[in-house]
């Protein structure tokens, strides 16, 4: 018997289709003010409104940020791009061992109130705090489900027994665990090649996988080649912060990334969009 979908199922589907208009997405990550501190931002981008105006204008599909930043900057992004509210975080001011834990940094209800399309939360698979983070994850997921909100998991394997967090076996383990924990979208590390990243996509068993940008690449073309490898491996897009806001021309970087993700351009051609 075919059952009608629930209101929640419909809401989740509608929101996912807004985030990934053609099944793929270029998302701007902007939680670094807490995760790394303001020193991550070059002086011209310390004012959040300046960088957000540039990336919105250049056409990102969504911005992922913490609730307080979404409130401060609402007039810049509202009705111009989609919002993903991240509800976990941590500062690097903590003692080092405790940086393997992300704390609650807002509520799913904050995302609803702010008019977001999705919520996001980090799980450090392999952390000594994995149990705590999983309890947090499932309570976020439960609330999100109630409101018909998709949940993006930043599935980041890190902990004392993980020697190389970019190793394909480790990354695909995290992606599989994210899929099995009910993530609707998975954001994880690039494993170095199309061949290895396709194993990550495969392990995620149909849940869309997006690449996490990582530290600024040596050149824009190096970064665009990573984006290209991810898309050719079956990835569904990217969630990028530093490779956009630390570049002197963030709008150009967004346009170049969009050309690869949405138009399938080769990186050597896409680089010309940077100007
Ligand atoms: P980047 O593209 O700058 O790597 O942003 C992705 C991200 O996950 C951010 O959302 C977050 O602030 C940061 O990376 C976390 O970085 P770290 O690896 O230092 O925990």
PDB file of C-alpha atoms and ligand atoms in Angstrom:
ATOM      1  CA  UNK A   1       0.000   0.000   0.000  1.00  0.00           C
ATOM      2  CA  UNK A   2       1.314   3.425  -0.982  1.00  0.00           C
ATOM      3  CA  UNK A   3       1.132   5.797   1.981  1.00  0.00           C
ATOM      4  CA  UNK A   4       0.978   9.557   1.451  1.00  0.00           C
ATOM      5  CA  UNK A   5       4.179  11.200   2.649  1.00  0.00           C
ATOM      6  CA  UNK A   6       3.980  12.945   6.006  1.00  0.00           C
ATOM      7  CA  UNK A   7       4.078  16.751   6.245  1.00  0.00           C
ATOM      8  CA  UNK A   8       7.613  16.385   7.630  1.00  0.00           C
ATOM      9  CA  UNK A   9       8.762  14.273   4.669  1.00  0.00           C
ATOM     10  CA  UNK A  10       7.406  16.841   2.257  1.00  0.00           C
ATOM     11  CA  UNK A  11       9.039  19.736   4.143  1.00  0.00           C
ATOM     12  CA  UNK A  12      12.409  17.976   4.163  1.00  0.00           C
ATOM     13  CA  UNK A  13      12.175  17.216   0.441  1.00  0.00           C
ATOM     14  CA  UNK A  14      11.134  20.751  -0.494  1.00  0.00           C
ATOM     15  CA  UNK A  15      13.958  22.276   1.559  1.00  0.00           C
ATOM     16  CA  UNK A  16      16.550  19.882   0.111  1.00  0.00           C
ATOM     17  CA  UNK A  17      15.469  20.801  -3.405  1.00  0.00           C
ATOM     18  CA  UNK A  18      15.921  24.504  -2.606  1.00  0.00           C
ATOM     19  CA  UNK A  19      19.419  23.843  -1.288  1.00  0.00           C
ATOM     20  CA  UNK A  20      20.481  21.655  -4.201  1.00  0.00           C
ATOM     21  CA  UNK A  21      18.566  23.239  -7.107  1.00  0.00           C
ATOM     22  CA  UNK A  22      19.953  20.848  -9.747  1.00  0.00           C
ATOM     23  CA  UNK A  23      20.970  18.156  -7.271  1.00  0.00           C
ATOM     24  CA  UNK A  24      24.245  19.968  -6.575  1.00  0.00           C
ATOM     25  CA  UNK A  25      25.250  22.896  -4.378  1.00  0.00           C
ATOM     26  CA  UNK A  26      27.930  25.497  -3.713  1.00  0.00           C
ATOM     27  CA  UNK A  27      27.642  26.399  -0.035  1.00  0.00           C
ATOM     28  CA  UNK A  28      29.644  29.103   1.728  1.00  0.00           C
ATOM     29  CA  UNK A  29      30.901  27.990   5.184  1.00  0.00           C
ATOM     30  CA  UNK A  30      31.036  30.908   7.592  1.00  0.00           C
ATOM     31  CA  UNK A  31      31.400  29.654  11.167  1.00  0.00           C
ATOM     32  CA  UNK A  32      35.135  30.363  11.407  1.00  0.00           C
ATOM     33  CA  UNK A  33      34.797  33.361  13.739  1.00  0.00           C
ATOM     34  CA  UNK A  34      34.057  30.852  16.491  1.00  0.00           C
ATOM     35  CA  UNK A  35      35.843  27.725  15.225  1.00  0.00           C
ATOM     36  CA  UNK A  36      39.147  29.479  14.487  1.00  0.00           C
ATOM     37  CA  UNK A  37      38.712  33.031  15.738  1.00  0.00           C
ATOM     38  CA  UNK A  38      38.710  36.337  13.835  1.00  0.00           C
ATOM     39  CA  UNK A  39      42.345  35.908  12.806  1.00  0.00           C
ATOM     40  CA  UNK A  40      41.138  33.560  10.026  1.00  0.00           C
ATOM     41  CA  UNK A  41      39.740  36.583   8.183  1.00  0.00           C
ATOM     42  CA  UNK A  42      41.933  38.905   6.116  1.00  0.00           C
ATOM     43  CA  UNK A  43      41.475  42.545   7.263  1.00  0.00           C
ATOM     44  CA  UNK A  44      39.186  43.400   4.325  1.00  0.00           C
ATOM     45  CA  UNK A  45      36.832  40.574   5.319  1.00  0.00           C
ATOM     46  CA  UNK A  46      36.698  41.009   9.074  1.00  0.00           C
ATOM     47  CA  UNK A  47      33.328  42.751   8.631  1.00  0.00           C
ATOM     48  CA  UNK A  48      30.940  39.849   7.926  1.00  0.00           C
ATOM     49  CA  UNK A  49      28.619  42.017   5.859  1.00  0.00           C
ATOM     50  CA  UNK A  50      31.333  42.747   3.282  1.00  0.00           C
ATOM     51  CA  UNK A  51      32.255  39.136   2.570  1.00  0.00           C
ATOM     52  CA  UNK A  52      28.641  37.934   2.736  1.00  0.00           C
ATOM     53  CA  UNK A  53      27.521  40.602   0.239  1.00  0.00           C
ATOM     54  CA  UNK A  54      30.219  39.454  -2.172  1.00  0.00           C
ATOM     55  CA  UNK A  55      29.392  35.741  -2.016  1.00  0.00           C
ATOM     56  CA  UNK A  56      25.636  36.321  -2.154  1.00  0.00           C
ATOM     57  CA  UNK A  57      26.074  38.531  -5.207  1.00  0.00           C
ATOM     58  CA  UNK A  58      28.272  35.900  -6.882  1.00  0.00           C
ATOM     59  CA  UNK A  59      25.536  33.296  -6.436  1.00  0.00           C
ATOM     60  CA  UNK A  60      26.238  30.791  -3.648  1.00  0.00           C
ATOM     61  CA  UNK A  61      23.349  28.354  -3.206  1.00  0.00           C
ATOM     62  CA  UNK A  62      23.435  28.668   0.589  1.00  0.00           C
ATOM     63  CA  UNK A  63      25.408  30.014   3.517  1.00  0.00           C
ATOM     64  CA  UNK A  64      26.116  27.891   6.576  1.00  0.00           C
ATOM     65  CA  UNK A  65      26.536  29.948   9.742  1.00  0.00           C
ATOM     66  CA  UNK A  66      25.838  30.038  13.470  1.00  0.00           C
ATOM     67  CA  UNK A  67      22.514  31.520  14.618  1.00  0.00           C
ATOM     68  CA  UNK A  68      23.983  34.723  16.059  1.00  0.00           C
ATOM     69  CA  UNK A  69      25.751  35.555  12.794  1.00  0.00           C
ATOM     70  CA  UNK A  70      22.583  34.858  10.818  1.00  0.00           C
ATOM     71  CA  UNK A  71      20.782  37.356  13.053  1.00  0.00           C
ATOM     72  CA  UNK A  72      23.460  40.049  12.689  1.00  0.00           C
ATOM     73  CA  UNK A  73      23.554  39.788   8.884  1.00  0.00           C
ATOM     74  CA  UNK A  74      19.966  38.873   7.960  1.00  0.00           C
ATOM     75  CA  UNK A  75      19.416  41.862   5.676  1.00  0.00           C
ATOM     76  CA  UNK A  76      22.401  40.789   3.547  1.00  0.00           C
ATOM     77  CA  UNK A  77      21.313  37.194   2.833  1.00  0.00           C
ATOM     78  CA  UNK A  78      17.549  37.093   3.376  1.00  0.00           C
ATOM     79  CA  UNK A  79      15.565  36.225   0.227  1.00  0.00           C
ATOM     80  CA  UNK A  80      18.783  36.191  -1.804  1.00  0.00           C
ATOM     81  CA  UNK A  81      20.228  32.803  -0.863  1.00  0.00           C
ATOM     82  CA  UNK A  82      19.389  29.893   1.418  1.00  0.00           C
ATOM     83  CA  UNK A  83      20.470  29.664   5.037  1.00  0.00           C
ATOM     84  CA  UNK A  84      21.811  26.607   6.876  1.00  0.00           C
ATOM     85  CA  UNK A  85      22.055  27.170  10.618  1.00  0.00           C
ATOM     86  CA  UNK A  86      24.846  25.283  12.336  1.00  0.00           C
ATOM     87  CA  UNK A  87      23.881  24.434  15.893  1.00  0.00           C
ATOM     88  CA  UNK A  88      27.160  23.023  17.240  1.00  0.00           C
ATOM     89  CA  UNK A  89      30.580  24.628  17.614  1.00  0.00           C
ATOM     90  CA  UNK A  90      33.674  25.057  19.760  1.00  0.00           C
ATOM     91  CA  UNK A  91      36.458  27.595  20.110  1.00  0.00           C
ATOM     92  CA  UNK A  92      40.151  26.931  19.825  1.00  0.00           C
ATOM     93  CA  UNK A  93      40.525  28.749  23.151  1.00  0.00           C
ATOM     94  CA  UNK A  94      39.619  25.479  24.870  1.00  0.00           C
ATOM     95  CA  UNK A  95      42.261  23.144  26.238  1.00  0.00           C
ATOM     96  CA  UNK A  96      43.493  21.088  23.301  1.00  0.00           C
ATOM     97  CA  UNK A  97      42.044  17.732  24.368  1.00  0.00           C
ATOM     98  CA  UNK A  98      38.582  19.267  24.652  1.00  0.00           C
ATOM     99  CA  UNK A  99      38.669  20.566  21.096  1.00  0.00           C
ATOM    100  CA  UNK A 100      37.548  17.066  20.142  1.00  0.00           C
ATOM    101  CA  UNK A 101      34.088  18.022  21.350  1.00  0.00           C
ATOM    102  CA  UNK A 102      31.578  20.413  19.794  1.00  0.00           C
ATOM    103  CA  UNK A 103      28.972  21.886  22.138  1.00  0.00           C
ATOM    104  CA  UNK A 104      25.427  22.937  21.394  1.00  0.00           C
ATOM    105  CA  UNK A 105      25.560  26.453  19.886  1.00  0.00           C
ATOM    106  CA  UNK A 106      21.875  27.052  19.215  1.00  0.00           C
ATOM    107  CA  UNK A 107      18.618  25.234  18.737  1.00  0.00           C
ATOM    108  CA  UNK A 108      16.789  23.772  15.794  1.00  0.00           C
ATOM    109  CA  UNK A 109      14.040  26.231  16.766  1.00  0.00           C
ATOM    110  CA  UNK A 110      16.499  29.086  16.119  1.00  0.00           C
ATOM    111  CA  UNK A 111      16.913  27.804  12.559  1.00  0.00           C
ATOM    112  CA  UNK A 112      13.142  27.648  12.148  1.00  0.00           C
ATOM    113  CA  UNK A 113      12.726  31.170  13.538  1.00  0.00           C
ATOM    114  CA  UNK A 114      15.469  32.524  11.257  1.00  0.00           C
ATOM    115  CA  UNK A 115      13.833  31.077   8.128  1.00  0.00           C
ATOM    116  CA  UNK A 116      16.578  28.549   7.394  1.00  0.00           C
ATOM    117  CA  UNK A 117      16.340  25.650   4.963  1.00  0.00           C
ATOM    118  CA  UNK A 118      18.389  23.201   7.049  1.00  0.00           C
ATOM    119  CA  UNK A 119      20.397  22.701  10.204  1.00  0.00           C
ATOM    120  CA  UNK A 120      23.986  21.493  10.452  1.00  0.00           C
ATOM    121  CA  UNK A 121      25.937  19.774  13.216  1.00  0.00           C
ATOM    122  CA  UNK A 122      29.428  18.341  13.562  1.00  0.00           C
ATOM    123  CA  UNK A 123      30.250  14.817  14.693  1.00  0.00           C
ATOM    124  CA  UNK A 124      33.924  14.041  15.348  1.00  0.00           C
ATOM    125  CA  UNK A 125      33.886  10.304  14.641  1.00  0.00           C
ATOM    126  CA  UNK A 126      36.605   8.660  16.728  1.00  0.00           C
ATOM    127  CA  UNK A 127      36.745  11.406  19.359  1.00  0.00           C
ATOM    128  CA  UNK A 128      36.836  10.415  23.043  1.00  0.00           C
ATOM    129  CA  UNK A 129      33.607  12.483  23.191  1.00  0.00           C
ATOM    130  CA  UNK A 130      31.932  10.515  20.404  1.00  0.00           C
ATOM    131  CA  UNK A 131      29.218   9.249  22.751  1.00  0.00           C
ATOM    132  CA  UNK A 132      28.328  12.794  23.894  1.00  0.00           C
ATOM    133  CA  UNK A 133      28.354  14.098  20.342  1.00  0.00           C
ATOM    134  CA  UNK A 134      26.100  11.287  19.173  1.00  0.00           C
ATOM    135  CA  UNK A 135      23.554  12.038  21.902  1.00  0.00           C
ATOM    136  CA  UNK A 136      23.652  15.663  20.762  1.00  0.00           C
ATOM    137  CA  UNK A 137      23.359  14.627  17.099  1.00  0.00           C
ATOM    138  CA  UNK A 138      20.294  12.482  17.704  1.00  0.00           C
ATOM    139  CA  UNK A 139      18.518  15.159  19.700  1.00  0.00           C
ATOM    140  CA  UNK A 140      19.183  17.682  16.886  1.00  0.00           C
ATOM    141  CA  UNK A 141      18.019  15.188  14.291  1.00  0.00           C
ATOM    142  CA  UNK A 142      14.864  14.420  16.239  1.00  0.00           C
ATOM    143  CA  UNK A 143      13.927  18.108  16.526  1.00  0.00           C
ATOM    144  CA  UNK A 144      14.773  18.740  12.863  1.00  0.00           C
ATOM    145  CA  UNK A 145      12.581  15.868  11.783  1.00  0.00           C
ATOM    146  CA  UNK A 146       9.679  17.320  13.743  1.00  0.00           C
ATOM    147  CA  UNK A 147       9.908  20.541  11.702  1.00  0.00           C
ATOM    148  CA  UNK A 148      10.608  18.879   8.344  1.00  0.00           C
ATOM    149  CA  UNK A 149      14.188  20.185   8.318  1.00  0.00           C
ATOM    150  CA  UNK A 150      17.070  18.340   6.628  1.00  0.00           C
ATOM    151  CA  UNK A 151      20.244  17.915   8.679  1.00  0.00           C
ATOM    152  CA  UNK A 152      23.724  18.313   7.270  1.00  0.00           C
ATOM    153  CA  UNK A 153      26.376  16.415   9.189  1.00  0.00           C
ATOM    154  CA  UNK A 154      29.951  17.656   9.236  1.00  0.00           C
ATOM    155  CA  UNK A 155      31.309  14.119   9.475  1.00  0.00           C
ATOM    156  CA  UNK A 156      34.864  14.744  10.624  1.00  0.00           C
ATOM    157  CA  UNK A 157      36.887  11.755  11.798  1.00  0.00           C
ATOM    158  CA  UNK A 158      39.390  12.950  14.396  1.00  0.00           C
ATOM    159  CA  UNK A 159      40.697  11.538  17.651  1.00  0.00           C
ATOM    160  CA  UNK A 160      43.723   9.949  19.284  1.00  0.00           C
ATOM    161  CA  UNK A 161      43.566   6.721  17.266  1.00  0.00           C
ATOM    162  CA  UNK A 162      43.260   8.522  13.915  1.00  0.00           C
ATOM    163  CA  UNK A 163      46.699   9.110  12.448  1.00  0.00           C
ATOM    164  CA  UNK A 164      45.642  10.597   9.101  1.00  0.00           C
ATOM    165  CA  UNK A 165      42.177  12.155   8.982  1.00  0.00           C
ATOM    166  CA  UNK A 166      42.338  12.444   5.161  1.00  0.00           C
ATOM    167  CA  UNK A 167      43.017   8.739   4.627  1.00  0.00           C
ATOM    168  CA  UNK A 168      40.310   7.268   2.411  1.00  0.00           C
ATOM    169  CA  UNK A 169      39.556   4.402   4.801  1.00  0.00           C
ATOM    170  CA  UNK A 170      39.023   6.870   7.631  1.00  0.00           C
ATOM    171  CA  UNK A 171      36.987   9.373   5.604  1.00  0.00           C
ATOM    172  CA  UNK A 172      34.729   6.715   4.124  1.00  0.00           C
ATOM    173  CA  UNK A 173      34.196   5.230   7.569  1.00  0.00           C
ATOM    174  CA  UNK A 174      32.996   8.643   8.769  1.00  0.00           C
ATOM    175  CA  UNK A 175      30.775   9.084   5.695  1.00  0.00           C
ATOM    176  CA  UNK A 176      29.208   5.679   6.206  1.00  0.00           C
ATOM    177  CA  UNK A 177      28.651   6.386   9.904  1.00  0.00           C
ATOM    178  CA  UNK A 178      27.055   9.737   8.964  1.00  0.00           C
ATOM    179  CA  UNK A 179      24.674   7.989   6.543  1.00  0.00           C
ATOM    180  CA  UNK A 180      23.805   5.358   9.147  1.00  0.00           C
ATOM    181  CA  UNK A 181      23.170   8.061  11.753  1.00  0.00           C
ATOM    182  CA  UNK A 182      20.476   9.597   9.553  1.00  0.00           C
ATOM    183  CA  UNK A 183      22.280  12.563   7.948  1.00  0.00           C
ATOM    184  CA  UNK A 184      20.494  14.059   4.923  1.00  0.00           C
ATOM    185  CA  UNK A 185      23.677  15.683   3.602  1.00  0.00           C
ATOM    186  CA  UNK A 186      27.284  14.805   4.450  1.00  0.00           C
ATOM    187  CA  UNK A 187      30.182  17.262   4.457  1.00  0.00           C
ATOM    188  CA  UNK A 188      33.598  15.700   4.730  1.00  0.00           C
ATOM    189  CA  UNK A 189      37.280  15.939   3.833  1.00  0.00           C
ATOM    190  CA  UNK A 190      38.770  15.604   0.372  1.00  0.00           C
ATOM    191  CA  UNK A 191      40.807  12.390   0.144  1.00  0.00           C
ATOM    192  CA  UNK A 192      43.249  13.557  -2.533  1.00  0.00           C
ATOM    193  CA  UNK A 193      41.872  12.101  -5.767  1.00  0.00           C
ATOM    194  CA  UNK A 194      38.753  11.300  -7.762  1.00  0.00           C
ATOM    195  CA  UNK A 195      39.420   7.573  -7.318  1.00  0.00           C
ATOM    196  CA  UNK A 196      39.589   7.731  -3.528  1.00  0.00           C
ATOM    197  CA  UNK A 197      36.700  10.197  -3.184  1.00  0.00           C
ATOM    198  CA  UNK A 198      34.455   7.906  -5.224  1.00  0.00           C
ATOM    199  CA  UNK A 199      34.926   5.326  -2.451  1.00  0.00           C
ATOM    200  CA  UNK A 200      33.677   7.906   0.060  1.00  0.00           C
ATOM    201  CA  UNK A 201      30.621   8.603  -2.102  1.00  0.00           C
ATOM    202  CA  UNK A 202      29.987   4.876  -2.456  1.00  0.00           C
ATOM    203  CA  UNK A 203      30.210   4.302   1.319  1.00  0.00           C
ATOM    204  CA  UNK A 204      27.612   7.034   1.874  1.00  0.00           C
ATOM    205  CA  UNK A 205      25.099   4.794   0.054  1.00  0.00           C
ATOM    206  CA  UNK A 206      23.171   7.488  -1.797  1.00  0.00           C
ATOM    207  CA  UNK A 207      23.268  10.237   0.828  1.00  0.00           C
ATOM    208  CA  UNK A 208      24.703  13.322  -0.950  1.00  0.00           C
ATOM    209  CA  UNK A 209      28.354  13.958  -0.096  1.00  0.00           C
ATOM    210  CA  UNK A 210      29.847  17.475  -0.271  1.00  0.00           C
ATOM    211  CA  UNK A 211      33.509  18.327   0.084  1.00  0.00           C
ATOM    212  CA  UNK A 212      34.696  20.445   2.981  1.00  0.00           C
ATOM    213  CA  UNK A 213      37.005  23.143   1.625  1.00  0.00           C
ATOM    214  CA  UNK A 214      39.951  22.898   4.022  1.00  0.00           C
ATOM    215  CA  UNK A 215      42.901  25.277   4.411  1.00  0.00           C
ATOM    216  CA  UNK A 216      43.652  27.621   1.511  1.00  0.00           C
ATOM    217  CA  UNK A 217      45.176  25.614  -1.368  1.00  0.00           C
ATOM    218  CA  UNK A 218      48.550  26.777  -2.813  1.00  0.00           C
ATOM    219  CA  UNK A 219      46.808  28.194  -5.908  1.00  0.00           C
ATOM    220  CA  UNK A 220      43.158  28.705  -6.931  1.00  0.00           C
ATOM    221  CA  UNK A 221      43.655  26.183  -9.750  1.00  0.00           C
ATOM    222  CA  UNK A 222      44.824  23.563  -7.229  1.00  0.00           C
ATOM    223  CA  UNK A 223      41.602  24.088  -5.312  1.00  0.00           C
ATOM    224  CA  UNK A 224      39.434  24.020  -8.440  1.00  0.00           C
ATOM    225  CA  UNK A 225      41.031  20.708  -9.392  1.00  0.00           C
ATOM    226  CA  UNK A 226      39.915  19.298  -6.036  1.00  0.00           C
ATOM    227  CA  UNK A 227      36.367  20.505  -6.699  1.00  0.00           C
ATOM    228  CA  UNK A 228      36.479  18.909 -10.146  1.00  0.00           C
ATOM    229  CA  UNK A 229      37.720  15.575  -8.739  1.00  0.00           C
ATOM    230  CA  UNK A 230      34.927  15.585  -6.162  1.00  0.00           C
ATOM    231  CA  UNK A 231      32.257  16.197  -8.801  1.00  0.00           C
ATOM    232  CA  UNK A 232      33.679  13.564 -11.133  1.00  0.00           C
ATOM    233  CA  UNK A 233      33.713  11.126  -8.198  1.00  0.00           C
ATOM    234  CA  UNK A 234      29.952  11.590  -7.750  1.00  0.00           C
ATOM    235  CA  UNK A 235      30.118  14.288  -5.060  1.00  0.00           C
ATOM    236  CA  UNK A 236      27.178  16.666  -4.962  1.00  0.00           C
ATOM    237  CA  UNK A 237      29.014  19.890  -4.313  1.00  0.00           C
ATOM    238  CA  UNK A 238      31.180  21.743  -1.836  1.00  0.00           C
ATOM    239  CA  UNK A 239      30.952  23.634   1.451  1.00  0.00           C
ATOM    240  CA  UNK A 240      33.831  26.114   1.341  1.00  0.00           C
ATOM    241  CA  UNK A 241      35.052  28.855   3.645  1.00  0.00           C
ATOM    242  CA  UNK A 242      38.742  29.759   3.625  1.00  0.00           C
ATOM    243  CA  UNK A 243      39.361  29.101  -0.084  1.00  0.00           C
ATOM    244  CA  UNK A 244      36.762  31.793  -0.742  1.00  0.00           C
ATOM    245  CA  UNK A 245      37.116  34.421   2.009  1.00  0.00           C
ATOM    246  CA  UNK A 246      40.944  34.293   2.142  1.00  0.00           C
ATOM    247  CA  UNK A 247      41.166  34.872  -1.614  1.00  0.00           C
ATOM    248  CA  UNK A 248      41.514  38.518  -2.702  1.00  0.00           C
ATOM    249  CA  UNK A 249      38.584  38.005  -5.094  1.00  0.00           C
ATOM    250  CA  UNK A 250      35.958  35.893  -3.261  1.00  0.00           C
ATOM    251  CA  UNK A 251      33.246  36.567  -5.849  1.00  0.00           C
ATOM    252  CA  UNK A 252      35.545  35.316  -8.610  1.00  0.00           C
ATOM    253  CA  UNK A 253      36.257  32.159  -6.608  1.00  0.00           C
ATOM    254  CA  UNK A 254      32.515  31.552  -6.159  1.00  0.00           C
ATOM    255  CA  UNK A 255      31.921  32.000  -9.890  1.00  0.00           C
ATOM    256  CA  UNK A 256      34.734  29.577 -10.748  1.00  0.00           C
ATOM    257  CA  UNK A 257      33.506  26.943  -8.268  1.00  0.00           C
ATOM    258  CA  UNK A 258      29.944  27.348  -9.572  1.00  0.00           C
ATOM    259  CA  UNK A 259      31.129  26.804 -13.150  1.00  0.00           C
ATOM    260  CA  UNK A 260      32.553  23.406 -12.167  1.00  0.00           C
ATOM    261  CA  UNK A 261      29.756  22.298  -9.834  1.00  0.00           C
ATOM    262  CA  UNK A 262      26.774  23.488 -11.877  1.00  0.00           C
ATOM    263  CA  UNK A 263      28.101  23.682 -15.438  1.00  0.00           C
ATOM    264  CA  UNK A 264      30.669  20.881 -15.437  1.00  0.00           C
ATOM    265  CA  UNK A 265      33.426  23.188 -16.720  1.00  0.00           C
ATOM    266  CA  UNK A 266      37.003  21.949 -16.586  1.00  0.00           C
ATOM    267  CA  UNK A 267      39.062  23.691 -13.870  1.00  0.00           C
ATOM    268  CA  UNK A 268      41.543  25.114 -16.409  1.00  0.00           C
ATOM    269  CA  UNK A 269      38.635  26.973 -18.032  1.00  0.00           C
ATOM    270  CA  UNK A 270      36.780  27.790 -14.816  1.00  0.00           C
ATOM    271  CA  UNK A 271      39.838  29.556 -13.384  1.00  0.00           C
ATOM    272  CA  UNK A 272      39.275  32.374 -15.904  1.00  0.00           C
ATOM    273  CA  UNK A 273      36.089  33.374 -13.997  1.00  0.00           C
ATOM    274  CA  UNK A 274      38.258  34.587 -11.131  1.00  0.00           C
ATOM    275  CA  UNK A 275      39.434  37.529 -13.213  1.00  0.00           C
TER     276      UNK A 275
HETATM  277  P1  LIG B   1      36.854  25.591   5.260  1.00  0.00           P
HETATM  278  O1  LIG B   1      36.403  25.523   3.826  1.00  0.00           O
HETATM  279  O2  LIG B   1      37.460  26.903   5.574  1.00  0.00           O
HETATM  280  O3  LIG B   1      37.732  24.408   5.609  1.00  0.00           O
HETATM  281  O4  LIG B   1      35.515  25.498   6.125  1.00  0.00           O
HETATM  282  C1  LIG B   1      34.930  24.266   6.449  1.00  0.00           C
HETATM  283  C2  LIG B   1      34.888  24.092   7.951  1.00  0.00           C
HETATM  284  O5  LIG B   1      34.298  22.867   8.304  1.00  0.00           O
HETATM  285  C3  LIG B   1      34.177  25.220   8.655  1.00  0.00           C
HETATM  286  O6  LIG B   1      32.800  25.025   8.630  1.00  0.00           O
HETATM  287  C4  LIG B   1      34.801  25.170   9.998  1.00  0.00           C
HETATM  288  O7  LIG B   1      34.830  26.417  10.628  1.00  0.00           O
HETATM  289  C5  LIG B   1      36.204  24.745   9.711  1.00  0.00           C
HETATM  290  O8  LIG B   1      36.187  24.098   8.453  1.00  0.00           O
HETATM  291  C6  LIG B   1      36.726  23.794  10.744  1.00  0.00           C
HETATM  292  O9  LIG B   1      38.079  23.623  10.510  1.00  0.00           O
HETATM  293  P2  LIG B   1      38.998  22.671  11.388  1.00  0.00           P
HETATM  294  O10 LIG B   1      39.442  21.621  10.441  1.00  0.00           O
HETATM  295  O11 LIG B   1      40.109  23.537  11.848  1.00  0.00           O
HETATM  296  O12 LIG B   1      38.173  22.122  12.522  1.00  0.00           O
END
